Amino acid sequence: AFRSSLAPMTLLPYDLRRRDVDWSALKQLTEEWRRITSAGYFYGDYYPLTPYNRDDTQWIAWQFHRPDTGQGLVQAFRRQHSQTRTMLFRLGGLDPAVRYVVTDLDYPGKAEKRTGLELMETGLLVEMKRSPQAAVIVYRQVEDKRVARVKSC
């Protein structure tokens, strides 16, 4: 629920007297929101990665890309009755000759490097083992690491 309401501004209308709120998880999600908003992802170009739908058996996903900074954000949602555990999303707006560090915020220690070409043509594979579940994946351009172009003979 928290990730589905990510926006440049958020309100946290929680009753501080409640004992049934996981305050540690809420603090972690708030830090995630701060990281996302401080990077300005929501002010970038918008790419829908799935058709718009409200079907609780389907996924929905989108991307925000900042061409000026070489950074972006993918938000993906596996809805409550979806039987699909993995989806492949072809990203938009990337530089095909540049490498990007891609990080799923649920698994920050498993960042991987991919080229813009790979992310746009092959796609970004997202797995969610539970439903409902949400994933937030951030990426950033690796400085001065252009992919070598091979000349054909």
PDB file of C-alpha atoms in Angstrom:
ATOM      1  CA  ALA A   1       0.000   0.000   0.000  1.00  0.00           C
ATOM      2  CA  PHE A   2       2.822   2.406   0.833  1.00  0.00           C
ATOM      3  CA  ARG A   3       4.626   1.804  -2.459  1.00  0.00           C
ATOM      4  CA  SER A   4       1.456   2.255  -4.483  1.00  0.00           C
ATOM      5  CA  SER A   5       1.125   5.785  -3.150  1.00  0.00           C
ATOM      6  CA  LEU A   6       4.707   6.931  -3.806  1.00  0.00           C
ATOM      7  CA  ALA A   7       4.681  10.502  -5.053  1.00  0.00           C
ATOM      8  CA  PRO A   8       6.834  13.630  -4.726  1.00  0.00           C
ATOM      9  CA  MET A   9       4.926  14.430  -1.525  1.00  0.00           C
ATOM     10  CA  THR A  10       3.422  11.978   0.917  1.00  0.00           C
ATOM     11  CA  LEU A  11       1.474  12.063   4.144  1.00  0.00           C
ATOM     12  CA  LEU A  12       1.849   9.538   6.929  1.00  0.00           C
ATOM     13  CA  PRO A  13      -1.472   9.729   8.793  1.00  0.00           C
ATOM     14  CA  TYR A  14      -0.685   7.030  11.339  1.00  0.00           C
ATOM     15  CA  ASP A  15      -1.941   7.144  14.906  1.00  0.00           C
ATOM     16  CA  LEU A  16       1.233   7.143  16.989  1.00  0.00           C
ATOM     17  CA  ARG A  17      -0.631   5.509  19.880  1.00  0.00           C
ATOM     18  CA  ARG A  18      -1.298   2.307  17.921  1.00  0.00           C
ATOM     19  CA  ARG A  19       0.691  -0.726  18.969  1.00  0.00           C
ATOM     20  CA  ASP A  20      -0.205  -2.851  15.942  1.00  0.00           C
ATOM     21  CA  VAL A  21       1.802  -0.751  13.441  1.00  0.00           C
ATOM     22  CA  ASP A  22       5.204  -2.089  12.401  1.00  0.00           C
ATOM     23  CA  TRP A  23       7.051   1.173  13.056  1.00  0.00           C
ATOM     24  CA  SER A  24      10.396  -0.283  11.988  1.00  0.00           C
ATOM     25  CA  ALA A  25       9.019  -1.232   8.550  1.00  0.00           C
ATOM     26  CA  LEU A  26       7.337   2.160   8.227  1.00  0.00           C
ATOM     27  CA  LYS A  27      10.631   3.897   9.024  1.00  0.00           C
ATOM     28  CA  GLN A  28      12.385   1.826   6.340  1.00  0.00           C
ATOM     29  CA  LEU A  29       9.683   2.664   3.771  1.00  0.00           C
ATOM     30  CA  THR A  30       9.900   6.345   4.683  1.00  0.00           C
ATOM     31  CA  GLU A  31      13.663   6.254   4.074  1.00  0.00           C
ATOM     32  CA  GLU A  32      12.968   4.564   0.718  1.00  0.00           C
ATOM     33  CA  TRP A  33      10.547   7.397  -0.135  1.00  0.00           C
ATOM     34  CA  ARG A  34      13.185   9.988   0.800  1.00  0.00           C
ATOM     35  CA  ARG A  35      15.755   8.317  -1.440  1.00  0.00           C
ATOM     36  CA  ILE A  36      13.310   8.193  -4.355  1.00  0.00           C
ATOM     37  CA  THR A  37      12.076  11.759  -4.022  1.00  0.00           C
ATOM     38  CA  SER A  38      15.529  13.258  -3.449  1.00  0.00           C
ATOM     39  CA  ALA A  39      16.637  11.792  -6.799  1.00  0.00           C
ATOM     40  CA  GLY A  40      13.714  13.515  -8.523  1.00  0.00           C
ATOM     41  CA  TYR A  41      12.639  10.383 -10.408  1.00  0.00           C
ATOM     42  CA  PHE A  42       9.010  11.522 -10.658  1.00  0.00           C
ATOM     43  CA  TYR A  43      10.070  14.562 -12.679  1.00  0.00           C
ATOM     44  CA  GLY A  44      11.451  12.411 -15.486  1.00  0.00           C
ATOM     45  CA  ASP A  45       9.937  10.942 -18.608  1.00  0.00           C
ATOM     46  CA  TYR A  46       7.093   8.490 -17.995  1.00  0.00           C
ATOM     47  CA  TYR A  47       6.879   5.107 -19.736  1.00  0.00           C
ATOM     48  CA  PRO A  48       3.990   2.718 -19.103  1.00  0.00           C
ATOM     49  CA  LEU A  49       5.466  -0.804 -19.075  1.00  0.00           C
ATOM     50  CA  THR A  50       2.088  -2.562 -19.122  1.00  0.00           C
ATOM     51  CA  PRO A  51      -1.249  -1.472 -20.492  1.00  0.00           C
ATOM     52  CA  TYR A  52      -3.354   0.342 -17.905  1.00  0.00           C
ATOM     53  CA  ASN A  53      -5.699  -2.044 -16.118  1.00  0.00           C
ATOM     54  CA  ARG A  54      -7.528  -2.497 -12.814  1.00  0.00           C
ATOM     55  CA  ASP A  55      -7.728  -6.287 -13.089  1.00  0.00           C
ATOM     56  CA  ASP A  56      -6.559  -7.919  -9.832  1.00  0.00           C
ATOM     57  CA  THR A  57      -5.222 -10.910 -11.811  1.00  0.00           C
ATOM     58  CA  GLN A  58      -2.780  -8.713 -13.752  1.00  0.00           C
ATOM     59  CA  TRP A  59       0.439  -6.858 -13.074  1.00  0.00           C
ATOM     60  CA  ILE A  60       0.850  -3.156 -13.695  1.00  0.00           C
ATOM     61  CA  ALA A  61       4.179  -1.352 -14.067  1.00  0.00           C
ATOM     62  CA  TRP A  62       5.706   1.932 -15.190  1.00  0.00           C
ATOM     63  CA  GLN A  63       9.027   3.675 -15.457  1.00  0.00           C
ATOM     64  CA  PHE A  64      10.245   7.193 -14.777  1.00  0.00           C
ATOM     65  CA  HIS A  65      13.488   8.099 -16.550  1.00  0.00           C
ATOM     66  CA  ARG A  66      15.647  11.195 -16.072  1.00  0.00           C
ATOM     67  CA  PRO A  67      17.677  11.586 -19.285  1.00  0.00           C
ATOM     68  CA  ASP A  68      19.442  14.601 -17.755  1.00  0.00           C
ATOM     69  CA  THR A  69      20.902  12.530 -14.905  1.00  0.00           C
ATOM     70  CA  GLY A  70      20.924   9.024 -16.418  1.00  0.00           C
ATOM     71  CA  GLN A  71      18.782   7.709 -13.561  1.00  0.00           C
ATOM     72  CA  GLY A  72      15.390   6.129 -13.336  1.00  0.00           C
ATOM     73  CA  LEU A  73      12.831   4.189 -11.398  1.00  0.00           C
ATOM     74  CA  VAL A  74      10.607   1.206 -12.198  1.00  0.00           C
ATOM     75  CA  GLN A  75       7.518   0.511 -10.107  1.00  0.00           C
ATOM     76  CA  ALA A  76       5.850  -2.867 -10.596  1.00  0.00           C
ATOM     77  CA  PHE A  77       2.829  -4.312  -8.831  1.00  0.00           C
ATOM     78  CA  ARG A  78       1.745  -7.938  -8.723  1.00  0.00           C
ATOM     79  CA  ARG A  79      -1.892  -7.787  -7.787  1.00  0.00           C
ATOM     80  CA  GLN A  80      -3.733  -9.978  -5.325  1.00  0.00           C
ATOM     81  CA  HIS A  81      -4.998 -12.709  -7.671  1.00  0.00           C
ATOM     82  CA  SER A  82      -2.135 -12.761 -10.169  1.00  0.00           C
ATOM     83  CA  GLN A  83      -0.707 -16.221 -10.814  1.00  0.00           C
ATOM     84  CA  THR A  84       2.287 -14.791 -12.685  1.00  0.00           C
ATOM     85  CA  ARG A  85       5.498 -14.706 -10.615  1.00  0.00           C
ATOM     86  CA  THR A  86       7.801 -13.038 -13.140  1.00  0.00           C
ATOM     87  CA  MET A  87       7.434 -10.356 -15.782  1.00  0.00           C
ATOM     88  CA  LEU A  88       9.843  -8.968 -18.345  1.00  0.00           C
ATOM     89  CA  PHE A  89       9.711  -5.217 -18.905  1.00  0.00           C
ATOM     90  CA  ARG A  90      11.418  -3.446 -21.799  1.00  0.00           C
ATOM     91  CA  LEU A  91      12.552  -0.068 -20.516  1.00  0.00           C
ATOM     92  CA  GLY A  92      12.404   3.146 -22.494  1.00  0.00           C
ATOM     93  CA  GLY A  93      14.566   6.195 -23.042  1.00  0.00           C
ATOM     94  CA  LEU A  94      17.922   4.701 -22.080  1.00  0.00           C
ATOM     95  CA  ASP A  95      21.194   5.226 -23.906  1.00  0.00           C
ATOM     96  CA  PRO A  96      21.917   1.861 -25.569  1.00  0.00           C
ATOM     97  CA  ALA A  97      25.691   2.406 -25.387  1.00  0.00           C
ATOM     98  CA  VAL A  98      25.818   3.094 -21.643  1.00  0.00           C
ATOM     99  CA  ARG A  99      25.989   0.740 -18.672  1.00  0.00           C
ATOM    100  CA  TYR A 100      23.524   1.111 -15.816  1.00  0.00           C
ATOM    101  CA  VAL A 101      23.644  -0.177 -12.257  1.00  0.00           C
ATOM    102  CA  VAL A 102      20.214  -1.692 -11.548  1.00  0.00           C
ATOM    103  CA  THR A 103      19.105  -2.161  -7.921  1.00  0.00           C
ATOM    104  CA  ASP A 104      15.910  -3.732  -6.587  1.00  0.00           C
ATOM    105  CA  LEU A 105      15.298  -1.843  -3.331  1.00  0.00           C
ATOM    106  CA  ASP A 106      14.208  -5.096  -1.662  1.00  0.00           C
ATOM    107  CA  TYR A 107      17.623  -6.636  -2.495  1.00  0.00           C
ATOM    108  CA  PRO A 108      20.121  -3.762  -2.423  1.00  0.00           C
ATOM    109  CA  GLY A 109      23.117  -6.107  -2.133  1.00  0.00           C
ATOM    110  CA  LYS A 110      22.288  -7.728  -5.468  1.00  0.00           C
ATOM    111  CA  ALA A 111      22.783  -4.763  -7.794  1.00  0.00           C
ATOM    112  CA  GLU A 112      23.741  -5.687 -11.328  1.00  0.00           C
ATOM    113  CA  LYS A 113      25.201  -3.870 -14.313  1.00  0.00           C
ATOM    114  CA  ARG A 114      23.301  -3.957 -17.596  1.00  0.00           C
ATOM    115  CA  THR A 115      23.622  -2.006 -20.805  1.00  0.00           C
ATOM    116  CA  GLY A 116      20.893   0.309 -21.956  1.00  0.00           C
ATOM    117  CA  LEU A 117      20.545  -1.882 -25.037  1.00  0.00           C
ATOM    118  CA  GLU A 118      19.938  -4.986 -22.888  1.00  0.00           C
ATOM    119  CA  LEU A 119      17.374  -3.206 -20.724  1.00  0.00           C
ATOM    120  CA  MET A 120      15.499  -1.862 -23.746  1.00  0.00           C
ATOM    121  CA  GLU A 121      15.649  -4.921 -26.016  1.00  0.00           C
ATOM    122  CA  THR A 122      15.892  -7.961 -23.730  1.00  0.00           C
ATOM    123  CA  GLY A 123      14.216  -6.261 -20.801  1.00  0.00           C
ATOM    124  CA  LEU A 124      14.308  -6.175 -17.035  1.00  0.00           C
ATOM    125  CA  LEU A 125      13.127  -9.379 -15.352  1.00  0.00           C
ATOM    126  CA  VAL A 126      11.122  -8.772 -12.175  1.00  0.00           C
ATOM    127  CA  GLU A 127      10.117 -11.607  -9.850  1.00  0.00           C
ATOM    128  CA  MET A 128       7.617 -11.392  -7.018  1.00  0.00           C
ATOM    129  CA  LYS A 129       6.942 -14.501  -4.974  1.00  0.00           C
ATOM    130  CA  ARG A 130       3.881 -13.169  -3.146  1.00  0.00           C
ATOM    131  CA  SER A 131       0.701 -11.547  -4.260  1.00  0.00           C
ATOM    132  CA  PRO A 132      -0.027  -8.810  -3.730  1.00  0.00           C
ATOM    133  CA  GLN A 133       3.482  -7.429  -3.804  1.00  0.00           C
ATOM    134  CA  ALA A 134       5.237  -4.319  -5.097  1.00  0.00           C
ATOM    135  CA  ALA A 135       8.762  -3.825  -6.377  1.00  0.00           C
ATOM    136  CA  VAL A 136      10.741  -0.625  -6.766  1.00  0.00           C
ATOM    137  CA  ILE A 137      13.827  -0.858  -8.920  1.00  0.00           C
ATOM    138  CA  VAL A 138      16.178   2.074  -9.398  1.00  0.00           C
ATOM    139  CA  TYR A 139      18.935   2.434 -11.932  1.00  0.00           C
ATOM    140  CA  ARG A 140      21.690   4.896 -12.618  1.00  0.00           C
ATOM    141  CA  GLN A 141      24.127   5.411 -15.415  1.00  0.00           C
ATOM    142  CA  VAL A 142      27.674   4.307 -14.644  1.00  0.00           C
ATOM    143  CA  GLU A 143      29.994   7.269 -15.210  1.00  0.00           C
ATOM    144  CA  ASP A 144      32.228   7.134 -18.300  1.00  0.00           C
ATOM    145  CA  LYS A 145      31.624   3.451 -18.908  1.00  0.00           C
ATOM    146  CA  ARG A 146      30.366   3.460 -22.488  1.00  0.00           C
ATOM    147  CA  VAL A 147      30.037   0.039 -24.048  1.00  0.00           C
ATOM    148  CA  ALA A 148      32.708  -0.605 -26.664  1.00  0.00           C
ATOM    149  CA  ARG A 149      31.248  -0.715 -30.155  1.00  0.00           C
ATOM    150  CA  VAL A 150      32.461  -3.546 -32.374  1.00  0.00           C
ATOM    151  CA  LYS A 151      33.055  -2.602 -35.990  1.00  0.00           C
ATOM    152  CA  SER A 152      32.023  -5.174 -38.547  1.00  0.00           C
ATOM    153  CA  CYS A 153      34.492  -6.128 -41.265  1.00  0.00           C
TER     154      CYS A 153
END
